[in-house]
Coordinates of C-alpha atoms and ligand atoms in Angstrom, one line a residue:
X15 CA 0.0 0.0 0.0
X16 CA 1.7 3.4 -0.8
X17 CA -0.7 5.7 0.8
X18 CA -1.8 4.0 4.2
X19 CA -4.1 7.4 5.1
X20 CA -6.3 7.0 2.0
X21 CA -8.9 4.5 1.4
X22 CA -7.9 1.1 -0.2
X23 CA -4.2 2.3 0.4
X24 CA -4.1 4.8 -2.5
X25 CA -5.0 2.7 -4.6
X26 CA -7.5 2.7 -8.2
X27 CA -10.8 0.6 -7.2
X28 CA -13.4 -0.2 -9.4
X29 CA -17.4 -0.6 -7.8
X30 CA -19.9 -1.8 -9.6
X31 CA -24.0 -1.7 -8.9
X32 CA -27.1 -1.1 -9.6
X33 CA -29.1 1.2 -7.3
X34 CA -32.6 0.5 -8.7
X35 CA -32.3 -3.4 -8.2
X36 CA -32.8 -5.1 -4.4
X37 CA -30.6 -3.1 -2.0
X38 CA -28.0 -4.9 1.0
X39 CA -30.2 -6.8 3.2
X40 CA -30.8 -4.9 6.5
X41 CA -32.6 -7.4 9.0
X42 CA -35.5 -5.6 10.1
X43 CA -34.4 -2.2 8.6
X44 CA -36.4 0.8 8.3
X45 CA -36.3 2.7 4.4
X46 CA -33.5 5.2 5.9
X47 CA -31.6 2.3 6.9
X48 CA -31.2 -0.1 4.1
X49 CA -30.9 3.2 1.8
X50 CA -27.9 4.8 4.4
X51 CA -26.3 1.1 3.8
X52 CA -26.0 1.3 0.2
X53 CA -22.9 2.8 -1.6
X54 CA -24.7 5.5 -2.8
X55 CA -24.8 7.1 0.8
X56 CA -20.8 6.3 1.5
X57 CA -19.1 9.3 2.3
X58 CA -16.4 8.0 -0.6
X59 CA -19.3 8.9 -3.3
X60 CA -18.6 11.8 -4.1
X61 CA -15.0 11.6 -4.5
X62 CA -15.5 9.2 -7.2
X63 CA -15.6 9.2 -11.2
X64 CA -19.1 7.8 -11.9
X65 CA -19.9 6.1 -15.2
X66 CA -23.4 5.4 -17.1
X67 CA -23.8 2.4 -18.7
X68 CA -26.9 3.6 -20.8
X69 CA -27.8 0.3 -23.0
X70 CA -29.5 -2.9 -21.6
X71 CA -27.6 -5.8 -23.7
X72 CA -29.8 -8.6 -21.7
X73 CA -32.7 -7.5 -23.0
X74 CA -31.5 -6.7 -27.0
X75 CA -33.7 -8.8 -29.1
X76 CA -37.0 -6.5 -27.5
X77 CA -36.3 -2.8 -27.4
X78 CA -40.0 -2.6 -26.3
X79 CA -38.9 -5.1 -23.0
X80 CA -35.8 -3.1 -22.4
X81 CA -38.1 0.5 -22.5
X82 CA -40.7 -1.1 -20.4
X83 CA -38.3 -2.4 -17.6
X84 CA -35.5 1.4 -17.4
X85 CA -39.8 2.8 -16.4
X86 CA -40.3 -0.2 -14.0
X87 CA -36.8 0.5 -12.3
X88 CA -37.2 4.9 -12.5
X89 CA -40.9 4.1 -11.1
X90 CA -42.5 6.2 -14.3
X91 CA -44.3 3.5 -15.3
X92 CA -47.8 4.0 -16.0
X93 CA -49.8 3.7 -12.0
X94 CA -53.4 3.6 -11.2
X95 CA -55.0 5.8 -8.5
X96 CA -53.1 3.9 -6.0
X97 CA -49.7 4.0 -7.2
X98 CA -49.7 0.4 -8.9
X99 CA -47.8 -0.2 -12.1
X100 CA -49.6 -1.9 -14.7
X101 CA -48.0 -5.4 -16.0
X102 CA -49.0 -6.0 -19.5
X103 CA -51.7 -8.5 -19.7
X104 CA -49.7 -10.5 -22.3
X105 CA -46.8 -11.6 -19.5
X106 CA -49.8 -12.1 -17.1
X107 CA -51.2 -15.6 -16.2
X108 CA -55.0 -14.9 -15.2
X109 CA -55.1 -15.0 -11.5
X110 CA -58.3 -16.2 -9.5
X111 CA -57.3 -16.8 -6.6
X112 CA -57.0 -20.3 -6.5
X113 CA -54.8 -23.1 -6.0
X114 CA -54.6 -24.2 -9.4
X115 CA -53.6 -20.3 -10.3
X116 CA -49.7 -21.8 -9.7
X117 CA -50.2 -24.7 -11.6
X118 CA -50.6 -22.5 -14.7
X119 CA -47.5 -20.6 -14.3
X120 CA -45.9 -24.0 -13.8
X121 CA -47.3 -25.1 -17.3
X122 CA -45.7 -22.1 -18.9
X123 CA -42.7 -22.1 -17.2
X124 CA -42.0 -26.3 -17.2
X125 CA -43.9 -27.1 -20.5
X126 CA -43.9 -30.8 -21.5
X127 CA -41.5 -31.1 -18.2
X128 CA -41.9 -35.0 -18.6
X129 CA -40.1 -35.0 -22.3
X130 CA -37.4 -33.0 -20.9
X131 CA -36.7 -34.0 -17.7
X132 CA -33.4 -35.3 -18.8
X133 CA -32.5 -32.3 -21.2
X134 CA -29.7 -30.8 -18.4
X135 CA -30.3 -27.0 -20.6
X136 CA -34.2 -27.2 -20.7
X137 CA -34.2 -27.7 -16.6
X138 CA -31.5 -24.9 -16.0
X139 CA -32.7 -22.6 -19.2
X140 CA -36.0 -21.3 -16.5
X141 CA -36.9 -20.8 -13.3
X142 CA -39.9 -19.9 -10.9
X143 CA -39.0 -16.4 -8.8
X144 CA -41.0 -15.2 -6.0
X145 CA -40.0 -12.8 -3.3
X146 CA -40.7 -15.4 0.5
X147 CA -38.7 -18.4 0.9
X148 CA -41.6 -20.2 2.6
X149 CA -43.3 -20.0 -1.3
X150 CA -40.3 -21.1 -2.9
X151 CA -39.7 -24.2 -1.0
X152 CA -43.7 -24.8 -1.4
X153 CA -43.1 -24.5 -5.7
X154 CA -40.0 -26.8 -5.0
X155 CA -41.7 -29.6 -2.8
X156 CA -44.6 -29.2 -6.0
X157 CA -42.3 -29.2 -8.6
X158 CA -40.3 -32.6 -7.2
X159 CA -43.6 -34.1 -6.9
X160 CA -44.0 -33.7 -11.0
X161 CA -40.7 -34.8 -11.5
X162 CA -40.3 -38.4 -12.5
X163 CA -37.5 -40.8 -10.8
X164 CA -36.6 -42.2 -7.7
X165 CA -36.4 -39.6 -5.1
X166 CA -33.8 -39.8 -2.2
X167 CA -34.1 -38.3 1.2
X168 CA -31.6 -36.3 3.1
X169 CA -32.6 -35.2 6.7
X170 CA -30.4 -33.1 8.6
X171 CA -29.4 -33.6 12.2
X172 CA -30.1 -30.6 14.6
X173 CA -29.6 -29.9 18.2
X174 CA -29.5 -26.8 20.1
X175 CA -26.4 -25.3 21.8
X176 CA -26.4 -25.2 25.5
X177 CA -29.5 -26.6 25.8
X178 CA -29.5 -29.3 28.7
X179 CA -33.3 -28.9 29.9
X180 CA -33.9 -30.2 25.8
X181 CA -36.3 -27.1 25.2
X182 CA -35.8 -27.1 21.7
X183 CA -36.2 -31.0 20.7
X184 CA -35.1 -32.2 17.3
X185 CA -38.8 -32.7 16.4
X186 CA -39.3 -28.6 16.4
X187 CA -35.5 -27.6 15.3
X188 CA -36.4 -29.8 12.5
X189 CA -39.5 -27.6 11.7
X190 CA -37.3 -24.3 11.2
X191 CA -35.6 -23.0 7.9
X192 CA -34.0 -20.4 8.3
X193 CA -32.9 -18.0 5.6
X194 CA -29.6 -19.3 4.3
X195 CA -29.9 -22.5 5.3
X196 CA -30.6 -26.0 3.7
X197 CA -34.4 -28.0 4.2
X198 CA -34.5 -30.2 7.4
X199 CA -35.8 -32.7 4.6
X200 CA -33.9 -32.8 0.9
X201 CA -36.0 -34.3 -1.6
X202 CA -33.9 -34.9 -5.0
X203 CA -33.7 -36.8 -7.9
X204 CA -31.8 -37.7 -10.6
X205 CA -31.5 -34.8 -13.1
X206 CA -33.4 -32.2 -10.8
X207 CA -31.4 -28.5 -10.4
X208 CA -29.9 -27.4 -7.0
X209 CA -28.5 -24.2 -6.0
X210 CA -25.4 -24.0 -3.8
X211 CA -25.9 -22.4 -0.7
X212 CA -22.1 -22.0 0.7
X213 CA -19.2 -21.2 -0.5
X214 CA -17.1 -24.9 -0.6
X215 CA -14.8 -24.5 -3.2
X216 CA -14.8 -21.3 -5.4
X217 CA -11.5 -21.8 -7.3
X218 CA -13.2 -24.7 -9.0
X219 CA -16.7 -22.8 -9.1
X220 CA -18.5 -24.0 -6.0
X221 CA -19.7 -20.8 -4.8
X222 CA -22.9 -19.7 -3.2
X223 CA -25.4 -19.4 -6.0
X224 CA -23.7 -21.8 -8.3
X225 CA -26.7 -24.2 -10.2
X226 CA -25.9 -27.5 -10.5
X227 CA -27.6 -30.7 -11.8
X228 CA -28.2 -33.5 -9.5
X229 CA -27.1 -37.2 -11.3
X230 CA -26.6 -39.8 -8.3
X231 CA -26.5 -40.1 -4.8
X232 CA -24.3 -41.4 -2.0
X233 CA -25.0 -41.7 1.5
X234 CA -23.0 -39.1 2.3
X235 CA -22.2 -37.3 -1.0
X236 CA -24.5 -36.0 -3.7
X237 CA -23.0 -36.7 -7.7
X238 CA -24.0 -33.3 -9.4
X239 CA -22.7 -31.4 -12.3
X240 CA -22.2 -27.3 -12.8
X241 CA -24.2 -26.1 -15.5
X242 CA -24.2 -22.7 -15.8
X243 CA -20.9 -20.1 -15.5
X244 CA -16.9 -20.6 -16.8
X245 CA -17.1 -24.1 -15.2
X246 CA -20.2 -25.5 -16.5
X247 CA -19.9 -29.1 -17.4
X248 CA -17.9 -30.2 -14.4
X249 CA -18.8 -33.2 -12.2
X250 CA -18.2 -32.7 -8.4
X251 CA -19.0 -34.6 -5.3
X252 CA -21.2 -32.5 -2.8
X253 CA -20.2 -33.4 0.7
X254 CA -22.3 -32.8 3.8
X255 CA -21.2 -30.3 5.7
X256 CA -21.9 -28.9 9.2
X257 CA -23.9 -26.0 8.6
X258 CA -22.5 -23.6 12.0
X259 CA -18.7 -24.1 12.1
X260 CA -18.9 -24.4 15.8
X261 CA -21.7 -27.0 15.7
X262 CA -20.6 -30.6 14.5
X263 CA -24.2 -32.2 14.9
X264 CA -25.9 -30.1 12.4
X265 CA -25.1 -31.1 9.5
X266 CA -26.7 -31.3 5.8
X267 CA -26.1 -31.0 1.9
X268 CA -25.4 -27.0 1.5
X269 CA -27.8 -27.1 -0.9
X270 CA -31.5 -26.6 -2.1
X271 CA -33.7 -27.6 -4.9
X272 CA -33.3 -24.8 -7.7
X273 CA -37.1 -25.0 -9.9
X274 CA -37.5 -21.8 -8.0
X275 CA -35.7 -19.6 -5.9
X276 CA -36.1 -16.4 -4.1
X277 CA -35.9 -12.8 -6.0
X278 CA -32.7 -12.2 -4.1
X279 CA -30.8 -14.7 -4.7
X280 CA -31.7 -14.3 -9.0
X281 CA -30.0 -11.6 -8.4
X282 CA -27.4 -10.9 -11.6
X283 CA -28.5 -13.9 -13.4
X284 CA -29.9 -14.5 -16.6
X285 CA -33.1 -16.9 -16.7
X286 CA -34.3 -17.6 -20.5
X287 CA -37.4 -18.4 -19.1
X288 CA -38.7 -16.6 -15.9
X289 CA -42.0 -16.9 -13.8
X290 CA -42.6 -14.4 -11.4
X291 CA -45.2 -15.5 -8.3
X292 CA -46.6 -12.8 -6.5
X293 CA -49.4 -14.0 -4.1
X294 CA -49.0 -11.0 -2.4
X295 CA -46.7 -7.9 -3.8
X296 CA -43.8 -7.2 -3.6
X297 CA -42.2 -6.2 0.0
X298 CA -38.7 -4.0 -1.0
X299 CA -37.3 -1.2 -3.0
X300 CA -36.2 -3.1 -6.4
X301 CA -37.5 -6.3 -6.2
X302 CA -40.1 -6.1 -8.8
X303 CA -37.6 -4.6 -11.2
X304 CA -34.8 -7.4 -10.3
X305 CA -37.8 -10.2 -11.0
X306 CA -38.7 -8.7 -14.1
X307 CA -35.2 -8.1 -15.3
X308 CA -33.9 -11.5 -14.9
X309 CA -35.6 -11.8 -18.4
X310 CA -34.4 -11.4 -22.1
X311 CA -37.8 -10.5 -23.6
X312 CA -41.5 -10.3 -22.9
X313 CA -42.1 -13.5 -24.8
X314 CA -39.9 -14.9 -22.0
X315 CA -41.4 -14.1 -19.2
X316 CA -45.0 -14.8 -17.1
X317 CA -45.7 -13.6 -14.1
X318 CA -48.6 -15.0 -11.8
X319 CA -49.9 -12.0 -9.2
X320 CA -52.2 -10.8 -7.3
X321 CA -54.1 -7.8 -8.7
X322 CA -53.9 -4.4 -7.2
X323 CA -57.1 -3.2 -6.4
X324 CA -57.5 0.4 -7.8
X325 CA -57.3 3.0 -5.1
X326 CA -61.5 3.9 -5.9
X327 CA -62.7 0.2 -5.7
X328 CA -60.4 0.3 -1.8
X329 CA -63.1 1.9 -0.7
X330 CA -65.7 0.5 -1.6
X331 CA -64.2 -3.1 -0.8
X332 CA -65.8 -5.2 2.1
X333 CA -62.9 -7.1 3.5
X334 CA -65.3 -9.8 5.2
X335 CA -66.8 -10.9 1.7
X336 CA -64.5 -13.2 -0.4
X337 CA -66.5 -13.7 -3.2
X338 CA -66.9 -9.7 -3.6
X339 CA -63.4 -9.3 -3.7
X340 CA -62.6 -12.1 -6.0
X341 CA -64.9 -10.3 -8.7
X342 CA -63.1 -7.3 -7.6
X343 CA -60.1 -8.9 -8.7
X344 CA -61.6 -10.5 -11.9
X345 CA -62.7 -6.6 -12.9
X346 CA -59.4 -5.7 -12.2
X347 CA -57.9 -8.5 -14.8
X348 CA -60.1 -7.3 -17.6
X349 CA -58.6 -3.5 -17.3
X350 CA -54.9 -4.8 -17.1
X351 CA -53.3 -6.2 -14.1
X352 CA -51.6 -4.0 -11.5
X353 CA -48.9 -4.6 -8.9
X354 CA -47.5 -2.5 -6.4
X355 CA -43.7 -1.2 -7.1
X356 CA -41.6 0.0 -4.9
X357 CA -38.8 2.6 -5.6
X358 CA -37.1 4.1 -2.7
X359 CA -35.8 7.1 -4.9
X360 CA -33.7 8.8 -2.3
X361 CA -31.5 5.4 -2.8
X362 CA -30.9 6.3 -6.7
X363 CA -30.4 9.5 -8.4
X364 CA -32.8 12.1 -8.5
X365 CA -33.8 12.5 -13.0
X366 CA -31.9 16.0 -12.6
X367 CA -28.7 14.4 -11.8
X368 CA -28.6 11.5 -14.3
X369 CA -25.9 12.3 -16.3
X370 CA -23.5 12.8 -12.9
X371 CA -23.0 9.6 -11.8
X372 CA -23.3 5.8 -13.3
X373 CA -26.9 4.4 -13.9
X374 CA -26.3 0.8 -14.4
X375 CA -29.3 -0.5 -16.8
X376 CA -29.6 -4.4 -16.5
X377 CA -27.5 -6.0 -18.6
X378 CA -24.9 -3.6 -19.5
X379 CA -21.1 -4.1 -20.0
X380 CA -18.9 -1.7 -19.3
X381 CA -16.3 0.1 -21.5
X382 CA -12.8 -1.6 -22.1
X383 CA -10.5 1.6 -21.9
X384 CA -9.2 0.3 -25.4
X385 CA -12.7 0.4 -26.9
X386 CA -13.2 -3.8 -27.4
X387 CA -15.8 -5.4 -25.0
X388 CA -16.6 -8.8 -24.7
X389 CA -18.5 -11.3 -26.7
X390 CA -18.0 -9.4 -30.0
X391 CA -20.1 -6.9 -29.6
X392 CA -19.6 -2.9 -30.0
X393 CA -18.2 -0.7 -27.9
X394 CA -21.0 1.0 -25.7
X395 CA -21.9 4.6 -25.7
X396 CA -21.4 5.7 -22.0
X397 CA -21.4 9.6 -20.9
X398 CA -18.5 9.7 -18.2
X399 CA -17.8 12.7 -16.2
X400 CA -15.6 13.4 -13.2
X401 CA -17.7 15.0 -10.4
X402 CA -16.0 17.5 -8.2
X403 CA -14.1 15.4 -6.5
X404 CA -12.0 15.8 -2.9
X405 CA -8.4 16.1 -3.4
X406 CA -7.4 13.8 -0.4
X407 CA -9.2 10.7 -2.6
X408 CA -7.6 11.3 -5.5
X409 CA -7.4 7.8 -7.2
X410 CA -11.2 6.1 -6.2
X411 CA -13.0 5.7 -9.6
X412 CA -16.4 3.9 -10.0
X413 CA -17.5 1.8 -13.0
X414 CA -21.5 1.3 -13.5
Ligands
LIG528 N1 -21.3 -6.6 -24.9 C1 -22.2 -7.6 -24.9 N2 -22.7 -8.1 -26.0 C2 -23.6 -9.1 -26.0 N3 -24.2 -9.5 -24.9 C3 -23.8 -9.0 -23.7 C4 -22.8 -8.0 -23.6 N4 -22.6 -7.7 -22.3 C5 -23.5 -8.4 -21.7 N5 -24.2 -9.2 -22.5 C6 -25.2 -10.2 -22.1 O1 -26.1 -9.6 -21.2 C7 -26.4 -10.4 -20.1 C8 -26.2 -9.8 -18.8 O2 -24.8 -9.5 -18.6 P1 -24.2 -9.3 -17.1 O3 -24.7 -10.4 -16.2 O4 -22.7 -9.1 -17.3 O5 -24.9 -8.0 -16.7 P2 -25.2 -7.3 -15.3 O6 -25.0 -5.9 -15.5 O7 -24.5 -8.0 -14.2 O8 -26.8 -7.6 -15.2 P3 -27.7 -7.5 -13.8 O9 -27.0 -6.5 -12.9 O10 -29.0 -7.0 -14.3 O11 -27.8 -8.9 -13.3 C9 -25.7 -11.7 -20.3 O12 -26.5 -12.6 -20.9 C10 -24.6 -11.3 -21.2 O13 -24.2 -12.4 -22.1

């Protein structure tokens, strides 16, 4: 480090983000909170050189798609009285409240899942996102049901720390999942996707997040293949692992089943075929946007939610009759379906100050300072400009 008294010892870092997608997690957080958390807020900001990454190269083949989504993340989009954005009825699965609602979105997402249930790219080219882990594992457990093939059972083994009354019996320990953490039960079969949860090995591209295909079991090992990244095609044995490094007893696979997973943790991938279940909207600044974004074009994308009700019909709306508010809902369909979207704007950039700092559309690859880029493509336009910055930072620049 040459210069110890400035940040990252003097030296040239480059950040990357997107301030419109899902913010760092702040457990119980208020707004101000999670917004003061992000980098935006860092007393470094403004002694950084901010760049704009202006075109969406995800979502290319559908200009229209690529419009609709830079409105989802600003929050211009079109609203109702109350706020709602509208979702255009042709990525909408008709919602009526009832069970088999899911099912549909399944259909379109998994098509003809028992042709293809050995095709490794069909199962890893789509996925199911919703925004609670509690639905997730509930379109997993569904999704494993439809899936042919023996299944095989892992359960973990729990036991609480310093416990010696047994208070918390393995019977209710078993009962918990906790975010971050593998199923008590693991269903799997042969050729069904898993997600890692841990990092085990990420040299060799077992990280948390990497998707993987499941083909055999061991007692204590899983077979399963990487299918997606720089290391897809490689076969690696899955070991199972104690889940608190100072807690030997609890151990499982570090892994869960991968038909669907939380909005979160889709997070900077790219899912050819997206669902998005909303049974009830969404609950955080940019989550909506990252859902929708995962997507390369409309055609690619359904999206099963409940309807907004429009701010008049509120009113008028009797919570203790069901079948009044299901019509409500069904009126709702036939105007276009809304969804609530929420934009915490003080954690972006207010439309004044756009071209001052780095809005990072979805997608977009930054510049290589001698004008190539990756995969062939074009150099992109970007508008760069150094804001005013403090001398005693002199070397922090920002990409995206
Ligand atoms: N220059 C390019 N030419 C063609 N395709 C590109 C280019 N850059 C990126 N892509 C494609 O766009 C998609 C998204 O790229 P990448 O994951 O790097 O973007 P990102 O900014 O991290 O997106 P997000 O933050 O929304 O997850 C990938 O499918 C990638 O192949």
């Amino acid at each position: 480090m040459d210069q110890p008294r400035l940040p990252f010892g003097g030296k040239t870092m480059v950040f990357g983000g997107d301030f419109r997608q899902v913010l760092p997690v702040i457990r119980k957080g208020t707004r101000s909170q999670i917004v003061v958390a992000s980098l935006r807020k860092s007393y470094i900001w403004e002694s950084m050189t901010h760049l704009k990454l202006v075109r969406n190269m995800r979502a290319q083949s559908d200009p229209w798609f690529a419009g609709y989504l830079l409105q989802n993340k600003d929050g211009t989009e079109k609203t109702n009285s109350g706020g709602e954005i509208r979702l255009p009825n042709e990525v909408c699965v008709p919602y009526t409240g009832s069970d088999i609602d899911l099912d549909g979105l399944i259909d379109c997402i998994f098509p003809r899942l028992d042709e293809n249930m050995s095709n490794t790219s069909y199962i890893t080219s789509r996925a199911i996102l919703s925004t609670r882990n509690d639905w997730v594992d509930m379109i997993n457990m569904r999704m494993i049901g439809r899936f042919q093939g023996d299944q095989m059972v892992y359960h973990s083994f729990d036991s609480a720390v310093d416990d010696p009354h047994n208070y918390y019996p393995p019977e209710f320990l078993n009962t918990l999942t906790p975010n971050g953490l593998p199923p008590h039960i693991l269903k799997l079969k042969i050729g069904c996707p898993i997600i890692l949860l841990r990092n085990i090995d990420p040299v060799n591209g077992l990280c948390n997040g990497t998707r993987l295909v499941v083909c055999g079991f061991q007692r204590n090992s899983i077979d399963a293949e990487i299918v997606l990244g720089q290391h897809a095609g490689k076969r690696i044995f899955l070991p199972c692992i104690p889940l608190c490094p100072s807690d030997d007893e609890m151990k499982q696979f570090p892994v869960r089943l991968s038909f669907a997973m939380t909005v979160n943790k889709a997070q900077g991938q790219t899912i050819p075929n997206v669902g998005v279940y909303l049974p009830e909207p969404v609950f955080s600044h940019g989550q909506l946007y990252v859902a929708l974004s995962r997507a390369t074009a409309r055609s690619n994308i359904k999206i099963l939610a409940i309807p907004a009700i429009d701010g008049a019909s509120k009113k008028k709306k009797n919570k203790n009759n069901k079948k009044k508010k299901q019509e409500e809902n069904i009126l709702t369909i036939s105007d276009g379906i809304y969804t609530k979207n929420i934009v915490y704007k003080e954690a972006g950039t207010p439309p004044t100050l756009l071209a001052t700092y780095c809005l990072h559309t979805p997608g977009c690859q930054e510049i290589r300072p001698n004008g190539s880029d990756n995969k062939g493509a074009q150099p992109l336009k970007t508008k760069q400009r150094n804001i005013k910055r403090r001398p005693k930072f002199p070397h922090i620049a920002v990409g995206k």
